[in-house]
XYZ file of C-alpha atoms in Angstrom:
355
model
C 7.686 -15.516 11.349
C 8.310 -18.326 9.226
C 5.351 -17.796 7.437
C 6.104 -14.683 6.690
C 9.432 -15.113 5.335
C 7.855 -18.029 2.982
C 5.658 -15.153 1.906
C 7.701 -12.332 1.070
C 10.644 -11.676 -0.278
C 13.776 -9.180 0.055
C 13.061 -5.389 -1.528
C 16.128 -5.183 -4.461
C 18.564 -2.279 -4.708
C 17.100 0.780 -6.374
C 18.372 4.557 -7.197
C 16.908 7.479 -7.196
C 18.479 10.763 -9.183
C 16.678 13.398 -6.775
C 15.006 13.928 -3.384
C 12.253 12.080 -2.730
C 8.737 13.685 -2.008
C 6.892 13.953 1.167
C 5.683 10.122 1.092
C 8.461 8.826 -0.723
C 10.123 9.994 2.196
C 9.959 6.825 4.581
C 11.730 4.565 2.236
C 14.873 6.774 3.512
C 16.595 6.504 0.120
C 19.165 9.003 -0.979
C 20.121 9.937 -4.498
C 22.704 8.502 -6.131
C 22.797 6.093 -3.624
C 21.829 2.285 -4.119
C 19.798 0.923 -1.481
C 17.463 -1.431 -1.112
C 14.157 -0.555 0.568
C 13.682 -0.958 4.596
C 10.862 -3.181 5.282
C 10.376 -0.862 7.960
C 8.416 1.577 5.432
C 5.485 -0.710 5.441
C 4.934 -0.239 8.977
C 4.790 3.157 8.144
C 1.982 2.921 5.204
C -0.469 0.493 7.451
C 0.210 1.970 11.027
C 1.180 5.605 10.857
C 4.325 4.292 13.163
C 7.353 5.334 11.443
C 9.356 1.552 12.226
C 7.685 -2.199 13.898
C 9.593 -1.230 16.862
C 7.968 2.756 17.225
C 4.641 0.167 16.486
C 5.812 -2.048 19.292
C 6.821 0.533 21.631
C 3.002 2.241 20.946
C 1.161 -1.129 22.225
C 3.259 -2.031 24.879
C 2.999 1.270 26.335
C 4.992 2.005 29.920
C 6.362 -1.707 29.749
C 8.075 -0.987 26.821
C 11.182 -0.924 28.481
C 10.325 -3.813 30.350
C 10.049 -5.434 27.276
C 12.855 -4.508 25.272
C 15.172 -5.415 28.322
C 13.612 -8.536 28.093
C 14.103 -9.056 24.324
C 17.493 -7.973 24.470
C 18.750 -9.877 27.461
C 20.269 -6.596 29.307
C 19.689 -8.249 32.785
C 17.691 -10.685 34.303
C 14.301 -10.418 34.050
C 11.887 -11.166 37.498
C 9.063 -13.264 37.107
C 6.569 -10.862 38.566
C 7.723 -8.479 35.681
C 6.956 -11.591 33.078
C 3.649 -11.555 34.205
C 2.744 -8.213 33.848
C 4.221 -7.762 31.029
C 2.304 -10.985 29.694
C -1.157 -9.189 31.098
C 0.080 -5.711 29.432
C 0.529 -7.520 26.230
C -1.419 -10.145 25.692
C 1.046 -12.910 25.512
C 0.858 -15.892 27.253
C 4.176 -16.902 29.413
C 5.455 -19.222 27.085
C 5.814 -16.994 24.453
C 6.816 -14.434 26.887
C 9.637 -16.710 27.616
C 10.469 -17.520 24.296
C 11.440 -13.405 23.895
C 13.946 -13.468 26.620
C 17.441 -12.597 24.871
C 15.486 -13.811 21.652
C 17.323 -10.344 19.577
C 20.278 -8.982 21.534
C 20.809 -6.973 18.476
C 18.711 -6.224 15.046
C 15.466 -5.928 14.753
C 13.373 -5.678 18.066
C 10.699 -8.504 16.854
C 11.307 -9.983 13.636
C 8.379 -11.975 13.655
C 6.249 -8.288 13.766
C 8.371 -7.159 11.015
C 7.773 -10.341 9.080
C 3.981 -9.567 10.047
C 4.275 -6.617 7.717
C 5.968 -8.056 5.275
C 3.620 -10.764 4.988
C 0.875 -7.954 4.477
C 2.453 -6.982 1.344
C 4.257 -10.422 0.263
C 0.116 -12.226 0.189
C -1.660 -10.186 -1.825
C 1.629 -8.860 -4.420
C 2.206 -12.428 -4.840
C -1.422 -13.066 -5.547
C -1.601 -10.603 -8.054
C 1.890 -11.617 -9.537
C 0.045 -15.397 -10.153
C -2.708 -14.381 -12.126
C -0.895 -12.454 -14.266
C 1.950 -14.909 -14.879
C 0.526 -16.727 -18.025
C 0.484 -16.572 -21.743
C -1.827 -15.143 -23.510
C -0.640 -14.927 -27.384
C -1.441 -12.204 -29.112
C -3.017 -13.546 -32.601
C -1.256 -10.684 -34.390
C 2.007 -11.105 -33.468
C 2.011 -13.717 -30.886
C 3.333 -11.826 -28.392
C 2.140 -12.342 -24.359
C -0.631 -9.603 -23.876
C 0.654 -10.416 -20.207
C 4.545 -10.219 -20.117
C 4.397 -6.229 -20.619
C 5.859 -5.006 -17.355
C 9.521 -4.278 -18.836
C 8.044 -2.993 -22.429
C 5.195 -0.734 -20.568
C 7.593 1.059 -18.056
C 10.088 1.319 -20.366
C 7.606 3.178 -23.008
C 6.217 5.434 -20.272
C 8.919 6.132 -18.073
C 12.166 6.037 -20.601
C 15.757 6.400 -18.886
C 14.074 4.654 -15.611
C 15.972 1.870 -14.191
C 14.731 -2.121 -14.696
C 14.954 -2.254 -10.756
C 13.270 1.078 -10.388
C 10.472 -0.210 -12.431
C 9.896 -3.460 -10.623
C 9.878 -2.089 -7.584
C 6.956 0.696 -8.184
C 5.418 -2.099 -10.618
C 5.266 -4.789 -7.262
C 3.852 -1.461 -4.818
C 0.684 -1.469 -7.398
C 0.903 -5.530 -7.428
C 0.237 -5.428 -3.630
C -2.467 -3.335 -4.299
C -4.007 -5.236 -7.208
C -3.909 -8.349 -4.896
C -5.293 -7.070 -2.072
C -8.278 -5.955 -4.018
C -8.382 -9.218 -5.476
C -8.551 -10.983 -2.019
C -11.275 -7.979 -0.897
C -13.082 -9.117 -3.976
C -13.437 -12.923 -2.998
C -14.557 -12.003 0.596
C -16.811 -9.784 -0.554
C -18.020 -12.513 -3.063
C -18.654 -15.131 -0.094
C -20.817 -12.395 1.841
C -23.227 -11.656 -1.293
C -21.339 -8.279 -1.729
C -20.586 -6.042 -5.323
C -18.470 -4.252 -3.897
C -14.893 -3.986 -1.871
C -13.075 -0.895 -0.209
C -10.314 -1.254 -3.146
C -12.356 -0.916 -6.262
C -11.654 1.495 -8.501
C -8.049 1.971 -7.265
C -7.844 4.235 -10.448
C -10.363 6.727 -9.192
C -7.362 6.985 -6.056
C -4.755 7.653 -8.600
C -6.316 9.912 -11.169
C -4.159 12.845 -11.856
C -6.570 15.416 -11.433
C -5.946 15.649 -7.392
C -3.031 14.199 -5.126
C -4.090 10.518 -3.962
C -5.288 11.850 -0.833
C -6.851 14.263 -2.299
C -8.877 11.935 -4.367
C -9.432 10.081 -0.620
C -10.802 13.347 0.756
C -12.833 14.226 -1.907
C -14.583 10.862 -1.544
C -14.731 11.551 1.902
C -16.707 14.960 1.429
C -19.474 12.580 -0.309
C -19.474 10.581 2.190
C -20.241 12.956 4.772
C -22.629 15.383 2.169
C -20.013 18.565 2.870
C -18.890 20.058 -0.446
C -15.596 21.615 -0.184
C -13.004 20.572 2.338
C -13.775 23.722 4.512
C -17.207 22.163 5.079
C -15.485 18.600 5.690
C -13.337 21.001 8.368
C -16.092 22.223 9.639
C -18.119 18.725 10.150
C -14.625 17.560 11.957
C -14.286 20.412 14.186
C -17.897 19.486 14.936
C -16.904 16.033 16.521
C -16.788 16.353 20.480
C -14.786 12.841 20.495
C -11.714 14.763 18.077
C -8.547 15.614 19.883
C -7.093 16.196 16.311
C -7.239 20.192 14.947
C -8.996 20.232 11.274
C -8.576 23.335 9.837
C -8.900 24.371 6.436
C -5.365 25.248 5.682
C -4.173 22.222 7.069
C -6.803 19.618 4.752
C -5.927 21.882 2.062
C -1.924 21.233 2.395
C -2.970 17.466 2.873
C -5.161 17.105 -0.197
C -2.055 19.239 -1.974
C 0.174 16.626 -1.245
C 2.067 18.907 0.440
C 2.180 17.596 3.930
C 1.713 13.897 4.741
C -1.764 13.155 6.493
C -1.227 11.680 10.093
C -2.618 7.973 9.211
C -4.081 8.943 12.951
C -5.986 11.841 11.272
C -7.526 10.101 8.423
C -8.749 7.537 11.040
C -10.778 10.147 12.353
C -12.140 10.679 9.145
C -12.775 7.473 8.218
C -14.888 6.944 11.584
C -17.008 10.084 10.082
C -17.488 8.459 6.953
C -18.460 5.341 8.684
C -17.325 1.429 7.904
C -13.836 2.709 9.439
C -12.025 -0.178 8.377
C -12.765 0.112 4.350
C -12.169 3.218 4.295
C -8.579 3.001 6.323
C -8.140 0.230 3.674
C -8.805 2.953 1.411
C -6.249 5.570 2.750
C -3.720 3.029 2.978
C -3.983 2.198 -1.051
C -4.009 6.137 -1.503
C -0.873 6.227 0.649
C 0.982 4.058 -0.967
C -0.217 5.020 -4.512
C 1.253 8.678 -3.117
C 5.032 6.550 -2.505
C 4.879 5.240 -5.323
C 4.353 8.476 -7.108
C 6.791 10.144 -5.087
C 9.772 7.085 -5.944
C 8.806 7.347 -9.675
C 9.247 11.395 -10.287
C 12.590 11.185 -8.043
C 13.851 7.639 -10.102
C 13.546 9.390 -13.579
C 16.625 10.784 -15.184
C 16.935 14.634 -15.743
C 16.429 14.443 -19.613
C 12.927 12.805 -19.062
C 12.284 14.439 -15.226
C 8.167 14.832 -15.110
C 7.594 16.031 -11.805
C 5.090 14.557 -9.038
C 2.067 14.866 -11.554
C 3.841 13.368 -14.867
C 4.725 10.449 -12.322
C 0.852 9.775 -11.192
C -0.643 10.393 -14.822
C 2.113 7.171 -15.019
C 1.025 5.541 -12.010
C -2.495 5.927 -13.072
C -2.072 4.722 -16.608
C -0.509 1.894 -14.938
C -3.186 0.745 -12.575
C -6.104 1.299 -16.077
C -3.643 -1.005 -17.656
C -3.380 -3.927 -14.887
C -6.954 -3.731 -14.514
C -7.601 -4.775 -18.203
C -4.679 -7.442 -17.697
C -6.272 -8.479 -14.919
C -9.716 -8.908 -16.585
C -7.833 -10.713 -19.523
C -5.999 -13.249 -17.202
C -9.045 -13.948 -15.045
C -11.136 -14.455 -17.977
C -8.082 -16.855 -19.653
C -8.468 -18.688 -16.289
C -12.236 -18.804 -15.787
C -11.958 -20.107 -20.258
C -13.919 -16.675 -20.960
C -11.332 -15.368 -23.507
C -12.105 -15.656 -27.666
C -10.915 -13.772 -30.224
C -13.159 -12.914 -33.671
C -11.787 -11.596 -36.266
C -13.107 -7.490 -37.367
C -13.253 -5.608 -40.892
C -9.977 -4.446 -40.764
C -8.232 -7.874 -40.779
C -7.401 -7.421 -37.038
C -8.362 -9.707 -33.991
C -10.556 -8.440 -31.517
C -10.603 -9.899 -27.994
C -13.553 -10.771 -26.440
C -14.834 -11.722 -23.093
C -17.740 -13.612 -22.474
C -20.263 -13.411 -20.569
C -18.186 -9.780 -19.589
C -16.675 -10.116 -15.617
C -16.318 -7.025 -13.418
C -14.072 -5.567 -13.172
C -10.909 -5.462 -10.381
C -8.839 -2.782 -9.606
């Protein structure tokens, strides 16, 4: 827990000026109304569980109550009910004991909750490192880096500072994560990481899950998403229905994908776990598309696809800032100077790229 409070840090007050979309949803915000964002949503994005203590309640199974009795000091707990719950669990006693009355009120477990956080505090403030440095422009001398307020502001005009940052640290946490994805996959001998190419999640031609499905059809060699229906109805070991119509209002955006369900399709695929990672980026790149189109004011309202063309410009643009600080760090940046008077940047030897 204390970990994870080092590592993350409270969500700020924002506003939104309209309902939010079907994933924008779970950060329970109502217009006109300043809020800052539950924590609880990011349960929600990694675990399909709508709060930590819906997740809790999930893996403790019928000694839930045993549990939250126990965590909230109703009565007196028996030892023979400590040890199965310990067993059901998989705590030992003396952190069973350490829960007894530990949260008469609040949050069930805070040190779950801080879990989460921590899950989006490590890699946001990752990504939030790297880009925090100077690089002068030789034009104007201006930090190629510091863009976040001038960028949003440009692309998103009548949008609240707080709005901004908020959306801007959602695609931070993704940027990071990737970045962390990138050095494991660097110390196994590996080119590639589930969260590459987080643009090709965000491009405005199809809802982010509808990008994720589309790469899913590849995976699997089916064409349309009635033949990705028709591979999942195929699946003996599927209690989940895949129809047509239903992928269809998925990949539309138009219903939110059971996390559950695109497990199941992510087993298909195969290397479950990158491509869950996958779903979860697409997920959240979906909220944050959702809290953008409902945070912009009526004279500059762009719907749910004006917001991700934004989104998606935003990611393209991170990515080059990220290839401009890495290569500042790694002492890969130079400028020459072209025909036209101008400076041109250059990286060498050239570095992947990261998002």
């Amino acid at each position: 827990m204390a970990v994870g409070e080092l590592l993350s840090s409270p969500f700020q007050p924002v506003e939104i000026l309209r309902p939010l979309g079907p994933y924008g949803r779970i950060l329970d915000l109502a217009p006109m109304t300043s809020k800052a964002p539950e924590p609880e949503f990011l349960v929600w994005l990694l675990t399909g569980h709508p709060s930590h203590q819906a997740y809790v309640r999930h893996e403790a199974g019928d000694q839930y109550k045993n549990l939250e009795n126990l965590i909230r000091g109703r009565h007196k707990v028996s030892p023979t009910t400590k040890h199965v719950l310990a067993t059901a669990i998989g705590f030992s006693m003396q952190e069973i004991e350490k829960l007894d009355g530990s949260a008469p009120d609040g949050p069930l477990m805070p040190g779950v909750l801080a879990m989460f956080q921590m899950v989006e505090g490590l890699p946001m403030r990752i990504a939030s490192g790297v880009l925090d440095r100077d690089v002068p422009c030789p034009c104007c001398g201006n930090n190629l880096l510091g863009d976040i307020d001038a960028w949003w502001s440009e692309h998103t005009p009548g949008m609240g500072h707080a709005e901004c940052h908020f959306a801007e640290r959602l695609l931070h946490a993704l940027i990071g994560a990737g970045l962390i994805q990138r050095f494991v996959a660097s110390l196994q001998g590996r080119d590639k990481w589930p969260l590459g190419n987080l643009e090709g999640l965000a491009h405005p031609s199809r809802h982010p899950i509808g990008n994720w499905l589309a790469e899913a059809q590849l995976a699997i060699s089916r064409d349309s998403l009635a033949g990705l229906a028709t591979a999942m109805q195929l699946r003996r070991d599927v209690a989940i229905t895949f129809s047509h119509g239903r992928l269809k209002k998925w990949s539309a955006g138009q219903d939110v994908m059971p996390l559950a369900a695109g497990t199941v399709i992510a087993e298909a695929c195969g290397q479950s776990k990158e491509w869950v990672s996958r779903l979860v980026a697409a997920r959240t790149i979906a909220l944050v598309t959702d809290f953008v189109a409902a945070a912009m004011p009526g004279t500059a309202y762009i719907g749910r696809m004006g917001a991700q063309k934004v989104v998606y410009d935003r990611l393209v643009q991170l990515g080059s800032n990220l290839q401009i600080a890495l290569a500042a760090i790694e002492g890969k940046l130079s400028w020459r100077t072209i025909p036209s008077g101008n400076a041109e940047l250059l990286i060498t030897p050239e570095i992947d790229r990261v998002s």
